[in-house]
Tab-separated table of C-alpha atoms and ligand atoms in Angstrom:
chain	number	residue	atom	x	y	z
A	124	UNK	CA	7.392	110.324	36.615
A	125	UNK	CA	9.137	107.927	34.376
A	126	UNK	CA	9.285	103.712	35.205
A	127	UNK	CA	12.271	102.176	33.430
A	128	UNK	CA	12.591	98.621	33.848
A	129	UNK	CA	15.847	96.653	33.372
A	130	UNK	CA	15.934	93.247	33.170
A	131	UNK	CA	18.956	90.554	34.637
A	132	UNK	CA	20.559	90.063	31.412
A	133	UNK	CA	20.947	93.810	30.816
A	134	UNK	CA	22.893	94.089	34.432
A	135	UNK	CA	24.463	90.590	33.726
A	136	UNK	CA	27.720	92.189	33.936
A	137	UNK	CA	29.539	95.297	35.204
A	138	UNK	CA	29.545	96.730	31.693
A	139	UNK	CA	25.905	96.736	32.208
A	140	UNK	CA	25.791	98.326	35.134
A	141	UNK	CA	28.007	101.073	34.060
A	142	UNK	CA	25.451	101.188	30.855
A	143	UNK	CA	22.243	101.341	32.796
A	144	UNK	CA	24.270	104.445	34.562
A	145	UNK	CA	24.619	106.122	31.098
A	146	UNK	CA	21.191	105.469	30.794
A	147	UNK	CA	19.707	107.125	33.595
A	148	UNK	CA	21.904	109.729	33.961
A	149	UNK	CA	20.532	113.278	33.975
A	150	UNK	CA	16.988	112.058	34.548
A	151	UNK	CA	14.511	113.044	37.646
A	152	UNK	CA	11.816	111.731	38.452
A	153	UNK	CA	12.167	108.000	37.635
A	154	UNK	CA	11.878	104.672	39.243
A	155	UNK	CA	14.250	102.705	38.012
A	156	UNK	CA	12.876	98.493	38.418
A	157	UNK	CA	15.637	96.123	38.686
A	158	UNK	CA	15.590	92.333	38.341
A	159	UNK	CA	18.427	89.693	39.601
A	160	UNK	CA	21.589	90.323	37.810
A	161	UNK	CA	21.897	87.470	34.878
A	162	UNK	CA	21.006	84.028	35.929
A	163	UNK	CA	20.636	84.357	39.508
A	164	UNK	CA	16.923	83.757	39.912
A	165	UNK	CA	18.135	80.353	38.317
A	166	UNK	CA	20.434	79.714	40.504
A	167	UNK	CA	18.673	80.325	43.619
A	168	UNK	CA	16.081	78.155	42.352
A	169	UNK	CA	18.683	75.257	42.277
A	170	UNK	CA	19.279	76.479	45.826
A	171	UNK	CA	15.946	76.109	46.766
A	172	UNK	CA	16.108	72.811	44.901
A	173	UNK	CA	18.690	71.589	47.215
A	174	UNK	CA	16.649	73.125	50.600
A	175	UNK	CA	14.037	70.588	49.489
A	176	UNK	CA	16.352	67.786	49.145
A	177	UNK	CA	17.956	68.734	52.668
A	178	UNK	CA	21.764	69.072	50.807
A	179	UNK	CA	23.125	71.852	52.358
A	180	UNK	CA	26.647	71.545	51.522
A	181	UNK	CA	25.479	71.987	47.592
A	182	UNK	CA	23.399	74.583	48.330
A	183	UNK	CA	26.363	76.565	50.347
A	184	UNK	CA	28.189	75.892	47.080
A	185	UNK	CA	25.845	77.379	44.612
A	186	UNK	CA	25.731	80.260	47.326
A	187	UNK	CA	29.529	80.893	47.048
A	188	UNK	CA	29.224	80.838	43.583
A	189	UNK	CA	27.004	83.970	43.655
A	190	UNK	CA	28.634	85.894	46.071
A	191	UNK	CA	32.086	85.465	44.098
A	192	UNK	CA	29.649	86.219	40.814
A	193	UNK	CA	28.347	89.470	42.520
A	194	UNK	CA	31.704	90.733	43.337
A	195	UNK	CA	32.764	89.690	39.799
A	196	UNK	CA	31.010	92.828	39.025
A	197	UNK	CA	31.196	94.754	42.132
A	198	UNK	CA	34.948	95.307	42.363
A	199	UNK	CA	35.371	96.549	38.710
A	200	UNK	CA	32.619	98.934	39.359
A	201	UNK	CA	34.248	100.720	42.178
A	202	UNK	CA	37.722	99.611	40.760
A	203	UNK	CA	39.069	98.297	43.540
A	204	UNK	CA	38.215	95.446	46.544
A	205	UNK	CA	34.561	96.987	47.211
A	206	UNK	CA	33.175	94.304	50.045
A	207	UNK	CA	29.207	96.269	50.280
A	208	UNK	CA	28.433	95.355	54.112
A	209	UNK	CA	24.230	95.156	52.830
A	210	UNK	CA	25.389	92.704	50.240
A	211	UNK	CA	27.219	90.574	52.969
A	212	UNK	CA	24.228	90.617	54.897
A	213	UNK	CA	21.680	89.557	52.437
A	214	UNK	CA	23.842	86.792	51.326
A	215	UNK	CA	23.994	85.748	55.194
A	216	UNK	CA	20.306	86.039	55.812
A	217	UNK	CA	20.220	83.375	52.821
A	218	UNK	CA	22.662	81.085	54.453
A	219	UNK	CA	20.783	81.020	57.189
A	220	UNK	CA	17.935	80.173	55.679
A	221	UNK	CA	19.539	77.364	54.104
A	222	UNK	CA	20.921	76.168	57.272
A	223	UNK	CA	17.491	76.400	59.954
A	224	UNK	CA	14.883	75.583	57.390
A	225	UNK	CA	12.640	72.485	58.346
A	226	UNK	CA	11.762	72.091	54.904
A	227	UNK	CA	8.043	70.353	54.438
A	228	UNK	CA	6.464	70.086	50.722
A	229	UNK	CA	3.320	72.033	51.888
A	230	UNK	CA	5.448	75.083	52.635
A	231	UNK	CA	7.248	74.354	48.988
A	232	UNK	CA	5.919	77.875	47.238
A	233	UNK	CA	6.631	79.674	50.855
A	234	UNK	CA	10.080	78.642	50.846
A	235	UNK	CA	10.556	79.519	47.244
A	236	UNK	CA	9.745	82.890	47.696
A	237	UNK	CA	12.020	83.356	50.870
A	238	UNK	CA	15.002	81.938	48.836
A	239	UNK	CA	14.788	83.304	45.709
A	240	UNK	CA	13.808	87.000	46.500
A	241	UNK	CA	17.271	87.704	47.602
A	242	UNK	CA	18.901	88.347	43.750
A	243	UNK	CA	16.331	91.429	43.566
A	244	UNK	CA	17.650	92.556	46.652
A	245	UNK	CA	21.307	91.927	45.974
A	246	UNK	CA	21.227	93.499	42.472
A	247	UNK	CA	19.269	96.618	43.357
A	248	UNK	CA	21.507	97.382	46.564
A	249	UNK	CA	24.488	97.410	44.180
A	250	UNK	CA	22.646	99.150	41.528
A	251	UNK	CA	21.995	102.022	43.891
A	252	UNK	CA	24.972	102.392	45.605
A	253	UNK	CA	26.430	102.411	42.358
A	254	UNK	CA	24.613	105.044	41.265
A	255	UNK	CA	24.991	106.987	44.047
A	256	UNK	CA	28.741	106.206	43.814
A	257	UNK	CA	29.107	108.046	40.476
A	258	UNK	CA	26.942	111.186	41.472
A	259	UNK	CA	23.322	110.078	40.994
A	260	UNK	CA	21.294	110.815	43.818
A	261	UNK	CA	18.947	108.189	45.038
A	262	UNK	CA	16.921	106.395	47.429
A	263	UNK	CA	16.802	102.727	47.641
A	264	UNK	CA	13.269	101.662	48.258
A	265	UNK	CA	12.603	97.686	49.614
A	266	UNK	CA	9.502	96.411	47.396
A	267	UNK	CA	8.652	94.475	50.464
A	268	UNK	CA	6.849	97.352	52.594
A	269	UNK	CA	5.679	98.764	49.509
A	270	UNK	CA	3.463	96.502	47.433
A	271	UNK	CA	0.933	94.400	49.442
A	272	UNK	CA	0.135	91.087	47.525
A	273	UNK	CA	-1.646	88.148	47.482
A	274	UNK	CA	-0.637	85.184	49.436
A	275	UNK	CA	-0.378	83.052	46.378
A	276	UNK	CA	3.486	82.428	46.534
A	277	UNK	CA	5.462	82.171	43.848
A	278	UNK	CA	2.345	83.992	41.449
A	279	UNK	CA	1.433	86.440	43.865
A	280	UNK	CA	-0.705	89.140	42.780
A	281	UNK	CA	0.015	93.240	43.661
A	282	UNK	CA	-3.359	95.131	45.413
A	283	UNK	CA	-2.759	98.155	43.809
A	284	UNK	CA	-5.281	99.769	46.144
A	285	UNK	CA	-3.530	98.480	49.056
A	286	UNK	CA	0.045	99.222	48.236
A	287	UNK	CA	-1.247	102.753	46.731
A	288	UNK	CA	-1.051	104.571	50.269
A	289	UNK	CA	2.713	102.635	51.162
A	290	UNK	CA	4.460	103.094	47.649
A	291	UNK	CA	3.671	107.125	47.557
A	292	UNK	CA	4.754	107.354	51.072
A	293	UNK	CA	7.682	105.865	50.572
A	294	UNK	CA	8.466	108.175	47.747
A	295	UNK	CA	7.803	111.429	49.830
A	296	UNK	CA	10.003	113.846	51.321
A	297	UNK	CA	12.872	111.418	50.365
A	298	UNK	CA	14.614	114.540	48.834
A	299	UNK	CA	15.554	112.766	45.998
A	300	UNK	CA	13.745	111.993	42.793
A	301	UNK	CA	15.214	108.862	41.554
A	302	UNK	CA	14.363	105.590	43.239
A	303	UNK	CA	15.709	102.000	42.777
A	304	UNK	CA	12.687	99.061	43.980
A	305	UNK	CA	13.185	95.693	42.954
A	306	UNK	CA	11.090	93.849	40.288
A	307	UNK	CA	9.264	90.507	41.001
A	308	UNK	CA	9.026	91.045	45.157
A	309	UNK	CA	6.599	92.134	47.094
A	310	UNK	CA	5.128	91.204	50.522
A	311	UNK	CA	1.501	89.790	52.138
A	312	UNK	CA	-0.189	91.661	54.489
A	313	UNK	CA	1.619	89.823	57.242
A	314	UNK	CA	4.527	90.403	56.014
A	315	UNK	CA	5.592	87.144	54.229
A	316	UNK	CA	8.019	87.575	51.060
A	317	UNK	CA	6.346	86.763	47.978
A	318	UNK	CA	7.136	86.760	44.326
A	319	UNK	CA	5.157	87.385	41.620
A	320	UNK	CA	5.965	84.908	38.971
A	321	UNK	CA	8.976	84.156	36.893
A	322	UNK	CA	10.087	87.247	34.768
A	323	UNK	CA	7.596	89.623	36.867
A	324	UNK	CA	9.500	92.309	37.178
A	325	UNK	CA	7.661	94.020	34.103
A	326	UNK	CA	4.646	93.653	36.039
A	327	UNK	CA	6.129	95.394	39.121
A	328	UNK	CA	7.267	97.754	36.824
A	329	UNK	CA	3.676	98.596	35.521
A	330	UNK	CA	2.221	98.489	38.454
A	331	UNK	CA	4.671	101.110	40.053
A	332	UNK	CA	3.185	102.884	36.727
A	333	UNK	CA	0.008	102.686	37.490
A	334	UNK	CA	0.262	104.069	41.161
A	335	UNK	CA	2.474	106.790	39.945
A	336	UNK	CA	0.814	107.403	36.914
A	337	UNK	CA	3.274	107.548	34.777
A	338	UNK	CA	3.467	109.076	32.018
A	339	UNK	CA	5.783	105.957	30.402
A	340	UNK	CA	7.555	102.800	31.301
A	341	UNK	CA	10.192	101.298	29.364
A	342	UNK	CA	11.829	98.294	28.974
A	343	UNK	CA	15.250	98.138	28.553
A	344	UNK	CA	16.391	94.940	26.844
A	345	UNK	CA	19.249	93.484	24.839
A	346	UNK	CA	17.118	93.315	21.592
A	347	UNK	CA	16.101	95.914	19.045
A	348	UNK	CA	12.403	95.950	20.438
A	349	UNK	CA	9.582	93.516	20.425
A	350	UNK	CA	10.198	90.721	17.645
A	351	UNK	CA	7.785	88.566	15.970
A	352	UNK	CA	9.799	86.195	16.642
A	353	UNK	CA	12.609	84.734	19.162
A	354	UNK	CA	15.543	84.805	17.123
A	355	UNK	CA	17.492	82.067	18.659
A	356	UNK	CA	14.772	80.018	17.443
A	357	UNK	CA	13.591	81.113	14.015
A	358	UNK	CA	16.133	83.110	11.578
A	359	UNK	CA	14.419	86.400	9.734
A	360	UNK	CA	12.695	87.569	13.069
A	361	UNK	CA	12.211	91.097	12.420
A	362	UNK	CA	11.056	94.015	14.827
A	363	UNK	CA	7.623	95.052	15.071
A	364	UNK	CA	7.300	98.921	15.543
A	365	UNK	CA	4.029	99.064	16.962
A	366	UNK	CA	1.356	97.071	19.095
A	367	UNK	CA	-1.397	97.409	20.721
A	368	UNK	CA	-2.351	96.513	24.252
A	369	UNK	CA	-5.189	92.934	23.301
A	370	UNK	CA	-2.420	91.777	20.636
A	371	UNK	CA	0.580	91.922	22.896
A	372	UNK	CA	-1.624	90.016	26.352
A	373	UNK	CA	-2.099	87.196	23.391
A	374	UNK	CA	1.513	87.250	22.571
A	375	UNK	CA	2.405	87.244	25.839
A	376	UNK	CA	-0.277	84.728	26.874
A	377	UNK	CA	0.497	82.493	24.505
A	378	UNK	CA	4.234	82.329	25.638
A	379	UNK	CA	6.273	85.320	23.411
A	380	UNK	CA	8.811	86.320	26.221
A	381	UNK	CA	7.941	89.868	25.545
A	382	UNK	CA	6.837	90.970	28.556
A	383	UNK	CA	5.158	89.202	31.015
A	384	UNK	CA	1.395	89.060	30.380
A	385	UNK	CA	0.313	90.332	33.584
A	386	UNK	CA	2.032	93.790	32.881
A	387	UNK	CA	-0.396	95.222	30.345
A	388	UNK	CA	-3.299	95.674	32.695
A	389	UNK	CA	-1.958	98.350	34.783
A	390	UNK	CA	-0.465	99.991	31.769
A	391	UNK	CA	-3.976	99.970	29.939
A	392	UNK	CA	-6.320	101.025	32.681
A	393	UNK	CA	-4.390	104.413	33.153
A	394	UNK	CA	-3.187	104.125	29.524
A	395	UNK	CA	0.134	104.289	30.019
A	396	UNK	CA	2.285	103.747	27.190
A	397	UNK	CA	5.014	101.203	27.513
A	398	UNK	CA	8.585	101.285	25.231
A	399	UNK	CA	10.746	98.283	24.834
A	400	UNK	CA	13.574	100.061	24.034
A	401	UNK	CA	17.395	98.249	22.974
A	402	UNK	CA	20.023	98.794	26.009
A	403	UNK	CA	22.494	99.013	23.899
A	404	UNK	CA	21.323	102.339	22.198
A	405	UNK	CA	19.105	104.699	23.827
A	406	UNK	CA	18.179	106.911	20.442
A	407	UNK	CA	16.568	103.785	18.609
A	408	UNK	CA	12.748	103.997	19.083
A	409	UNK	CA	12.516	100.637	19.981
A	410	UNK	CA	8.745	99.227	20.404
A	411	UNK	CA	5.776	101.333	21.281
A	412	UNK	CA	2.997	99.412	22.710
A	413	UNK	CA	-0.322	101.119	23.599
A	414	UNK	CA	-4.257	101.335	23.070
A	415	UNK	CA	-4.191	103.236	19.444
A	416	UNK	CA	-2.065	100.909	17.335
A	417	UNK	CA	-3.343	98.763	14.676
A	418	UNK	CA	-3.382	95.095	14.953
A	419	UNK	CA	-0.218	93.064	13.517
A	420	UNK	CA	-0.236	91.827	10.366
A	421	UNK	CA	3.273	90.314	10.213
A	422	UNK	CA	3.041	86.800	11.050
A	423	UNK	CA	4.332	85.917	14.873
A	424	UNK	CA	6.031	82.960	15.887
A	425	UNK	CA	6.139	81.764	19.379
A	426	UNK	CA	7.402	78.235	20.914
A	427	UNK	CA	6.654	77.938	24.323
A	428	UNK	CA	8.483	74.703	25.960
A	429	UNK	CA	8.354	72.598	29.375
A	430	UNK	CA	4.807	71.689	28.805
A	431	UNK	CA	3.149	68.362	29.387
A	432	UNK	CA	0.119	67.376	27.471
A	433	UNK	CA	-2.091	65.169	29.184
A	434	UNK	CA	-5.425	63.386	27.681
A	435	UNK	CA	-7.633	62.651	30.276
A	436	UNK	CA	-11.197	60.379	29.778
A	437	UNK	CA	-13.661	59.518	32.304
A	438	UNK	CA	-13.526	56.186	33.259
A	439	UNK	CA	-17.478	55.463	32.566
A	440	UNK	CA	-17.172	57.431	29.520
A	441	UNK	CA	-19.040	60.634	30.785
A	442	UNK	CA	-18.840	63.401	28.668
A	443	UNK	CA	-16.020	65.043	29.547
A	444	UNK	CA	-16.509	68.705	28.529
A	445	UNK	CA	-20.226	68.770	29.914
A	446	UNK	CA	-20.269	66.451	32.941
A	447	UNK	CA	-16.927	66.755	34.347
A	448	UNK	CA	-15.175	69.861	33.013
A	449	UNK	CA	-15.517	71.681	36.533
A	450	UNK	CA	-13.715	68.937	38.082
A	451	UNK	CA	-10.868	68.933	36.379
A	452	UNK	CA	-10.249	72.636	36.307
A	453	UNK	CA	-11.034	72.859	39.643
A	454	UNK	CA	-8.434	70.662	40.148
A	455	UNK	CA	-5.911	72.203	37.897
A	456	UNK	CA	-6.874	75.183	40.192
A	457	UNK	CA	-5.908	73.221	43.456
A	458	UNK	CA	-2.757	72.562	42.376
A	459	UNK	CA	-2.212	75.751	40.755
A	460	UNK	CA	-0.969	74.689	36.818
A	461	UNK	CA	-1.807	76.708	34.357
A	462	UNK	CA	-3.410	75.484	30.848
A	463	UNK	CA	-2.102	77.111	27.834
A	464	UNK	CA	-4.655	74.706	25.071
A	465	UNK	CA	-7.536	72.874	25.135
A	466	UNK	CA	-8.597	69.909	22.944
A	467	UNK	CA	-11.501	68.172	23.608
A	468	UNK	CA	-13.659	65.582	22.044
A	469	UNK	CA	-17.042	63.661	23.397
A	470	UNK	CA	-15.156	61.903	25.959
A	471	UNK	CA	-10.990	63.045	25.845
A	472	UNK	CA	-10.345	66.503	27.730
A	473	UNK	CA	-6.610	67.135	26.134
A	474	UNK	CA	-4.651	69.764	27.882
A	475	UNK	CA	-1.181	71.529	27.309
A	476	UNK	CA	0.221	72.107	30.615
A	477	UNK	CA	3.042	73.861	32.362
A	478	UNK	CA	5.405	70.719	33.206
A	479	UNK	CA	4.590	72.137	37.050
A	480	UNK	CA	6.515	70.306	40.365
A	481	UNK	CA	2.773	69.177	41.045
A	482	UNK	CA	1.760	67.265	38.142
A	483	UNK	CA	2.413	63.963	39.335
A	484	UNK	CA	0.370	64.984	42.079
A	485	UNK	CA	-2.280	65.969	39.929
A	486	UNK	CA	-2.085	63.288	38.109
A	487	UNK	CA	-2.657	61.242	41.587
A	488	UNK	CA	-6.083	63.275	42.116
A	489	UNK	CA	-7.633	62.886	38.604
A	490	UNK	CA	-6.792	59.264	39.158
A	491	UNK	CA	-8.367	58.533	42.337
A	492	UNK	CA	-11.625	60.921	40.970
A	493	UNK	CA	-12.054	58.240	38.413
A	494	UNK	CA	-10.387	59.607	35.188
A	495	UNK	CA	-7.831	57.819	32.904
A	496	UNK	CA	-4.480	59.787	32.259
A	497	UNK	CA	-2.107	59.721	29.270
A	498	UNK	CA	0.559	61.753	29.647
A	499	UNK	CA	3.048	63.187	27.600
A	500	UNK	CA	6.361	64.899	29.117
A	501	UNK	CA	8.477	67.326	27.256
A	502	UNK	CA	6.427	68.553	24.695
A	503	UNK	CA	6.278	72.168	23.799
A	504	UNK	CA	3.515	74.960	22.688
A	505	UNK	CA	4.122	76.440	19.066
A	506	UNK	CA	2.067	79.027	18.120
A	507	UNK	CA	1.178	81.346	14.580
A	508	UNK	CA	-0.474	84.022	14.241
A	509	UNK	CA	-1.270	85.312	11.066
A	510	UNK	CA	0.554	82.238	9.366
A	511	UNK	CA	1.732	82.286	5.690
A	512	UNK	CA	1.312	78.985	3.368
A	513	UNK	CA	5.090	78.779	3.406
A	514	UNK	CA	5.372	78.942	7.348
A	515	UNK	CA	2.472	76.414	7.486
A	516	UNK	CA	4.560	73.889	5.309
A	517	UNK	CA	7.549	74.945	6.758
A	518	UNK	CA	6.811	74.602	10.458
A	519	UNK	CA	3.300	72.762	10.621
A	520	UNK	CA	2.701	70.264	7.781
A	521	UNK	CA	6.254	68.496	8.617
A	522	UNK	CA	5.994	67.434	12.290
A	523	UNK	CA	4.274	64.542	14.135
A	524	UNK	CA	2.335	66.613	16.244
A	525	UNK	CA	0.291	65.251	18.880
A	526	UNK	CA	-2.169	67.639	18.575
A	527	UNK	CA	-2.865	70.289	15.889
A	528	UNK	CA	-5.226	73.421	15.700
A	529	UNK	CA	-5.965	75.253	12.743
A	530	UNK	CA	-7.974	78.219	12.699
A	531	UNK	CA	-8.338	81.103	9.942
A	532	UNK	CA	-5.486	83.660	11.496
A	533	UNK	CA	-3.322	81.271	13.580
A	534	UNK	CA	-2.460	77.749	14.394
A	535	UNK	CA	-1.349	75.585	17.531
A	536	UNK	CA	0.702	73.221	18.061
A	537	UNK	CA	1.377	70.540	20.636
A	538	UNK	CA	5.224	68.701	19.656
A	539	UNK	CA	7.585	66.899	21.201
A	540	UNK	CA	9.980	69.253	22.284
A	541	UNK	CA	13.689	69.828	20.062
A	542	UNK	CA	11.464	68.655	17.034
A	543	UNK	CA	12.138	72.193	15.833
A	544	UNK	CA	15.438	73.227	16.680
B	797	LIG	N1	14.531	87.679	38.388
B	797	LIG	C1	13.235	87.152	38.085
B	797	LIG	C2	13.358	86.073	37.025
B	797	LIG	O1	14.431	85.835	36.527
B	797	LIG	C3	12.267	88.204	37.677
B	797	LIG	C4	12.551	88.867	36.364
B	797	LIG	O2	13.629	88.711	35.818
B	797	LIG	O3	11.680	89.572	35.858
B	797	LIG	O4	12.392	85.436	36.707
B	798	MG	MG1	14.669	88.177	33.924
């Protein structure tokens, strides 16, 4: 079996649909992974934004907006008025949601989940219907009785042993060899919705892979392949042919939007190979990413934003990185924000931070355990590997940084964000 993966901005429009068609056409034995078509996941978040806030009329509004988006690409599809009854019904499950929810800020990640799952289930019910519209035979398979996860909302995790047994099942005596699951979903054990972190659908992807043991995934995506840089953001980013599995986690880790870093992992441990392969073209090789390739030489750019930095110090001076270390991360654990740098010194912890809805509440905690906090909003992460003296006094020597790590093969960055571009 074959995985191919195709992201929201590749079935943005009907054009894409009708292209993702091309691509699959003729081919058994896939799984095709969808994610929310375009900007959806965004704008269910703002619905989910207005749940909290208890504004229901705006977030019936944003709601109309995607129905009348959906059908924007529905009814040239099929040509004609196409109203999808399974489409309808999703969108009313989501109203409803929006209109019984007793929203409380302990359920925040729970709530999430339940609001902004729908756009895999929307796109993917179109996307096979579609297919099966213009001849392709195929099975529409619902992520949520298929991969058991974690109950860590909104970052869930997939138990590949668990969902082993309910993802084969689900693919037997189906009579059909081409299956449609949405990216990014899954379920708990009980049965709760969960997601598995923003862009996840590559690791759904992989880890449908992995169960299946593929013998590739690919990644369709509206660039040439893997860059080494983004090219909104740096001019001259060229494609990079070949990596391997260690260099593209770091990439990934340190914020290239790639692929999402928790993809590799399933790929590696069966040794899958993984293509990230242009949409637009399906005889350009694209990217090739697996355990043989040599390490990258070319130097890679990557500028992660919505961070926070914060410097925090022990109010008695304590040293921070050998007395109170495991408080802090423990902390940073509770309320679930991920670090992306550390900078320490005797007494100063400094820490590049997601800018996370729980920071101020972290913030709160550290204070009341005794630490100071200086804070910095809006900064972002940029990152070189394998920097050049010209990209060092392009992109390093000239800025105000607030923090600054040099090391033989790459450097860091802390900035205020939009000193760049
Ligand atoms: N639709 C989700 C997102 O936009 C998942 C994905 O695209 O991979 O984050
Ligand atoms: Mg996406």
């Amino acid at each position: 079996m074959k995985v191919y993966k195709f992201g929201g901005a590749s079935v943005r429009n009907a054009e894409g649909v009708r292209n993702l068609q091309h691509i699959v056409e003729g081919e058994e034995n896939l799984f095709i992974v969808v994610s929310a078509m375009g900007k959806t996941t965004n704008a269910l978040e703002r619905v989910f934004t207005h749940l909290q806030k208890a504004e229901k009329a705006e977030a019936h509004a944003e709601i109309d907006a995607l129905v009348a988006y959906h059908y924007d690409i529905i009814n040239p599809l099929w040509g004609e008025e196409h109203p999808i009854e399974e489409v309808d019904a999703l969108f009313a499950e989501l109203r409803e949601i929006v209109d019984k929810t007793v929203y409380r800020s302990q359920d925040a990640e729970l709530w999430y989940d339940r609001v902004v799952a729908y756009g895999e289930l929307i796109s993917t019910t179109i996307i096979s219907k579609y297919l099966k519209h213009s001849g392709i035979r195929n099975r529409w398979i619902d992520m949520r009785e298929c991969f058991v996860t974690s109950a860590r909302h909104k970052d869930a995790n997939v138990d590949i042993k668990a969902s082993k047994l309910k993802l084969r099942a689900a693919l037997e005596n189906t009579g059909v060899t081409v299956f449609v699951g949405q990216g990014f979903i899954g379920a708990t054990p009980d049965g709760e919705v969960t997601t598995l972190g923003r862009e996840g659908s590559d690791y759904s992807a992989a880890v449908v892979a992995n169960i299946m043991q593929a013998e590739s995934m690919s990644v369709w995506k509206d660039v040439d392949g893997v860059l080494n840089a983004d090219p909104k953001l740096f001019k001259d980013a060229v494609k990079i042919d070949s990596l391997n599995y260690l260099d593209t986690i770091e990439l990934a880790y340190s914020g290239a939007q790639i692929i999402h870093p928790k993809t590799i992992k399933p790929l590696q441990n069966k040794n899958i190979p993984l293509y990230v392969r242009p949409f637009g073209d399906k005889t350009k090789p694209g990217t090739v990413i697996n355990g043989e390739a040599e390490r990258v030489k070319l130097p890679i750019m990557i500028y992660k934003r919505q961070q926070v930095f914060l410097i925090i110090r022990a109010k008695d001076f304590s040293f921070v990185m050998e007395e109170k270390f495991g408080e802090v991360f423990s902390l940073l654990e509770r309320y679930r924000i991920k670090t992306h740098l550390i900078h320490n010194s005797a007494v100063d912890l400094g820490l590049c931070v997601d800018a996370s809805w729980h920071i101020e509440e972290l913030q709160k905690a550290l204070e009341e355990e005794d630490f100071e906090v200086e804070r910095y909003d809006d900064v972002a992460l940029l990152t070189i590997r394998n920097y050049t003296d010209e990209l060092y006094s392009k992109y390093i020597k000239r800025h105000n940084h607030i923090v600054r790590q040099v090391n033989p093969e790459s450097v860091r960055v802390v900035m205020h964000d939009g000193e760049l571009v």
